[in-house]
Short mmCIF file of C-alpha atoms and ligand atoms in Angstrom, two decimals:
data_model
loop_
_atom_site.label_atom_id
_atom_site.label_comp_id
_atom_site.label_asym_id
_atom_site.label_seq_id
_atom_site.Cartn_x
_atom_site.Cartn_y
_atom_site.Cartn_z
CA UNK A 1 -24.40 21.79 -7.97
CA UNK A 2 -25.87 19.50 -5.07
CA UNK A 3 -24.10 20.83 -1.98
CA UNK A 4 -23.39 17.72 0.21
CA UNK A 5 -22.38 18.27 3.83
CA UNK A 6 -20.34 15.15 6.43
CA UNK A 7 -21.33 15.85 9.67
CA UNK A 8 -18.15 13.63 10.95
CA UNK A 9 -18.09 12.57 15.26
CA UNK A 10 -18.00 9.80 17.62
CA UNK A 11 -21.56 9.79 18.16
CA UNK A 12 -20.92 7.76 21.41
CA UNK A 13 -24.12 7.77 21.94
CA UNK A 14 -25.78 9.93 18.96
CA UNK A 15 -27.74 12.51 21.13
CA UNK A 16 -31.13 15.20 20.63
CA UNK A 17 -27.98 18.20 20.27
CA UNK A 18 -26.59 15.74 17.20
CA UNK A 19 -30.43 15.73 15.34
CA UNK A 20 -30.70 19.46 16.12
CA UNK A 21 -27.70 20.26 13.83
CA UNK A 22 -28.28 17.81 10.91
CA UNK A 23 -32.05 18.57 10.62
CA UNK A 24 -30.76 22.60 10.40
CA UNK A 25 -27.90 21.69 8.56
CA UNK A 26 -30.48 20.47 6.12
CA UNK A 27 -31.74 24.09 5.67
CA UNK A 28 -28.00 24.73 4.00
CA UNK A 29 -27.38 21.45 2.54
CA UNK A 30 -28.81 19.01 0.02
CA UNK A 31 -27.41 16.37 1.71
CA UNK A 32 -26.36 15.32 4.85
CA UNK A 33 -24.16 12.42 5.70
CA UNK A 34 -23.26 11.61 9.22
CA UNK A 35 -20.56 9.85 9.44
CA UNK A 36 -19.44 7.80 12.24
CA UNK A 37 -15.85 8.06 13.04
CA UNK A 38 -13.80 4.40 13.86
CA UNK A 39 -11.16 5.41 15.81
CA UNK A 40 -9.15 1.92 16.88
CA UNK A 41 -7.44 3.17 19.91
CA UNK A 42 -10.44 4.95 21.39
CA UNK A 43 -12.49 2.50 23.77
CA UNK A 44 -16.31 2.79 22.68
CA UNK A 45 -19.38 2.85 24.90
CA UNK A 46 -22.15 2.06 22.66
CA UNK A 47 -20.92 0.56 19.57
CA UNK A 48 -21.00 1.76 15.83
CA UNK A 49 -23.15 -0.59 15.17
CA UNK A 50 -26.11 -0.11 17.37
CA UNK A 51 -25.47 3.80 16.47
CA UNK A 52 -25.60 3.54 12.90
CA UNK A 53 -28.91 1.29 13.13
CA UNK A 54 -30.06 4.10 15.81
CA UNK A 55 -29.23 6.83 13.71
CA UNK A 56 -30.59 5.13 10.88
CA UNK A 57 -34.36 4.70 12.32
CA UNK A 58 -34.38 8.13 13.63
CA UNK A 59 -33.93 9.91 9.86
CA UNK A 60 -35.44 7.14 8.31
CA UNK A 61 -38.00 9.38 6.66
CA UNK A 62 -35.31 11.47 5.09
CA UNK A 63 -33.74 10.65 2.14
CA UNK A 64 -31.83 13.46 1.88
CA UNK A 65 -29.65 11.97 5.25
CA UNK A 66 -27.14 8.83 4.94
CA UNK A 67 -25.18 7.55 7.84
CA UNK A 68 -22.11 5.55 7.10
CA UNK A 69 -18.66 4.79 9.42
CA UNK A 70 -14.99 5.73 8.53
CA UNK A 71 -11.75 5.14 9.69
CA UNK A 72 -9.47 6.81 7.60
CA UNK A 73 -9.80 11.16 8.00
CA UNK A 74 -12.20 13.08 7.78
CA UNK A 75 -10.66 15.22 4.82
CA UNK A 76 -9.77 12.39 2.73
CA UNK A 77 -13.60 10.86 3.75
CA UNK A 78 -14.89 14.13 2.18
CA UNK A 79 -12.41 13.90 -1.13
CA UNK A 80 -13.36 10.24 -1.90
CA UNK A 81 -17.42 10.97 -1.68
CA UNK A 82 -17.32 14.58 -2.94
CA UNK A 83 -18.17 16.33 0.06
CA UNK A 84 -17.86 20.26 -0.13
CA UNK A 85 -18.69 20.82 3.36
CA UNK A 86 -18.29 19.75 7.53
CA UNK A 87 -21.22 20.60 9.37
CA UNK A 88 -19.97 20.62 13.14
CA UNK A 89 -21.92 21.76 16.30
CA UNK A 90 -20.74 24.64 19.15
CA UNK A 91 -21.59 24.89 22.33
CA UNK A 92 -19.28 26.64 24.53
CA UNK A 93 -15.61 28.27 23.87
CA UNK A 94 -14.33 24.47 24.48
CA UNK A 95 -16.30 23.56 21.12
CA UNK A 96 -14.63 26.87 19.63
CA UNK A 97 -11.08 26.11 21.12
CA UNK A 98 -11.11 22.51 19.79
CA UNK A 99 -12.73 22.98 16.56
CA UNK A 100 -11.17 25.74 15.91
CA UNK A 101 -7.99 23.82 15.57
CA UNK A 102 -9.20 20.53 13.58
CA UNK A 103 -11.02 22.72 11.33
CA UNK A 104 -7.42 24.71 9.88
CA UNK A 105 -5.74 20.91 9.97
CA UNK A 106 -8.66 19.77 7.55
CA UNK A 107 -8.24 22.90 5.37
CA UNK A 108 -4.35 22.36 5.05
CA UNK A 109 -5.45 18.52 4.29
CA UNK A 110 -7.75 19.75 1.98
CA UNK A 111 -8.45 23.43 0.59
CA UNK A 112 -11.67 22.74 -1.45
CA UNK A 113 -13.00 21.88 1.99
CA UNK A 114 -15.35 24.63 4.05
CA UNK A 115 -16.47 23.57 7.26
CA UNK A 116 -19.20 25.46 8.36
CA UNK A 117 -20.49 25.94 12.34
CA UNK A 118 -24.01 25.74 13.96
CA UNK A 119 -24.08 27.10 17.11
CA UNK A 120 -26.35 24.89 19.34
CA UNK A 121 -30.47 25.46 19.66
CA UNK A 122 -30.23 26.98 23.73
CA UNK A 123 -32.24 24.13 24.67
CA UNK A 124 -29.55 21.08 23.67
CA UNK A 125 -26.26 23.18 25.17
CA UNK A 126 -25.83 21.54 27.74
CA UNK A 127 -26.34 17.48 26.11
CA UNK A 128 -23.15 15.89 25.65
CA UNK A 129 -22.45 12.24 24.50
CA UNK A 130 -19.70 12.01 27.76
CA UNK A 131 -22.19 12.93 30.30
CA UNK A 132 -24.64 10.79 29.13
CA UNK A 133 -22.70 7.98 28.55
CA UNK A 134 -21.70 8.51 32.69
CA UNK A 135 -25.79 8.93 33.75
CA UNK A 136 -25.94 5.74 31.64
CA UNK A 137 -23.55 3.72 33.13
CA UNK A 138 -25.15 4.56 36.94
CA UNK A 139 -28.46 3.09 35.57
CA UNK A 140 -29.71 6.38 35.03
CA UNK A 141 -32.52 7.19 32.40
CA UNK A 142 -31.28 9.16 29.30
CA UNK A 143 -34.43 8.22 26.88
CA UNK A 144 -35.28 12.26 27.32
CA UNK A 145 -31.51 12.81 25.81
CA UNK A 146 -32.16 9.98 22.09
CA UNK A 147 -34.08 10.86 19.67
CA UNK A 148 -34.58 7.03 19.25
CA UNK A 149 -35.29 4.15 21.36
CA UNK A 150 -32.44 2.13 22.69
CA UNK A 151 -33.05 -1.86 22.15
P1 LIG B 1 -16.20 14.29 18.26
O1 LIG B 1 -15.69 13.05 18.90
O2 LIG B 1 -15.77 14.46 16.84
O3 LIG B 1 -16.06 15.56 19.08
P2 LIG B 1 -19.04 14.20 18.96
O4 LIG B 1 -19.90 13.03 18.64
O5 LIG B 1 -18.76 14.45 20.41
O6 LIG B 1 -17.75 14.00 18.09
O7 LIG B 1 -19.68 15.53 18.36
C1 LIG B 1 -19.85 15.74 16.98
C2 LIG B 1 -20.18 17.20 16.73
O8 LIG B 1 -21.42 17.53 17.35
C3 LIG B 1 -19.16 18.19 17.29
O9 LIG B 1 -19.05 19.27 16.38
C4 LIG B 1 -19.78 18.65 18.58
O10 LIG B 1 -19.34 19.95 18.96
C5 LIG B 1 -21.25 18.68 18.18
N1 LIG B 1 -22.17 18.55 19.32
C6 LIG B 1 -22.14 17.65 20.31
N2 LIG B 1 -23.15 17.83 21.19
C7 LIG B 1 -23.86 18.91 20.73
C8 LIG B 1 -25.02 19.63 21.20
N3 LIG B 1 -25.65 19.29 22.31
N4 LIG B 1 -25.43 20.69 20.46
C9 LIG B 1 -24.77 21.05 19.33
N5 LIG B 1 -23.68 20.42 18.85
C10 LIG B 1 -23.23 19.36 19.52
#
C-alpha cells in the first residue's frame, strides 16, 4: 500500500528546516504532500500564494512531493485524500510541548491517523519561520534561510 504522508504548517515563509524534513520524510514515505494551512483569522506575512509557487519550484524535480492549501483540519484534510500519516518537525521541548498536544486532538479526530516526528538535522534547529519573518521585515537578508529564490 503507497504510504502517503501531509506534512501540514503555516509555512510563513517555507524555510531550509521545512525541506530538511520532507526530503527525510521521503526516506519513510511514498509521498509527501505539504500542505499549506489557511487559517482566516491569522494575519499572514508572505502569502499562500507566493509560498505554494515557492515551494513548488524548490521540489519541482520530485514527483513524489505535491503542495496544496487547506482550510478545513488537518484530520479531516488527511481522511478526504487518504493520508495515513503527519510528518511534523521538533526542535526543542516547545515543539514537543505543542505537538505533543495537537497530535492526541488529531488522533481523537481521527484514529487511522499516525503522526510521526523528525527531530531536526542540528544544523536547521535554530531556523524558524517567526524569526525570519522579523530579520525580514528590518531589511535583513534571509536568502541563506530559502531553499528558493524570493521574486
Ligand atoms: P505551524 O504553524 O503548524 O506550527 P510551521 O510552518 O511553523 O507550522 O511548522 C511546520 C512544522 O515544521 C512543525 O512541525 C514545526 O515544528 C516544523 N519545523 C519548523 N521549523 C523547523 C526546523 N528548523 N527544523 C525542523 N522542523 C521544523
Amino acid at each position: 500500500m503507497t504510504k502517503v504522508a501531509i506534512f501540514p504548517g503555516s509555512f510563513d515563509p517555507f524555510t531550509k528546516g521545512h525541506e530538511d524534513i520532507v526530503l527525510r520524510g521521503l526516506k519513510i514515505f511514498d509521498e509527501v504532500i505539504i500542505a499549506i494551512g489557511i487559517n482566516s483569522n491569522k494575519k499572514r506575512y508572505f502569502t499562500v500564494e507566493l509560498m505554494q509557487k515557492c515551494i513548488g519550484e524548490t521540489f519541482k524535480d520530485f514527483p513524489q512531493i505535491k503542495v496544496i492549501t487547506y482550510n478545513e483540519l488537518t484530520a479531516q484534510l488527511a481522511k478526504q485524500i487518504n493520508a495515513g500519516f503527519l510528518l511534523r518537525g521538533l526542535r526543542n521541548t516547545t515543539d514537543f510541548e505543542y505537538e505533543n498536544t495537537i497530535s492526541q486532538v488529531n488522533t481523537y479526530l481521527n484514529q487511522t491517523l499516525e503522526t510521526v516526528f523528525l527531530i531536526t538535522s542540528p544544523r536547521f534547529a535554530y531556523i524558524s519561520s517567526s524569526i525570519i519573518r522579523e530579520v525580514h521585515r528590518y531589511q535583513g537578508n534571509i536568502d541563506e534561510f530559502l531553499p528558493y529564490n524570493l521574486p
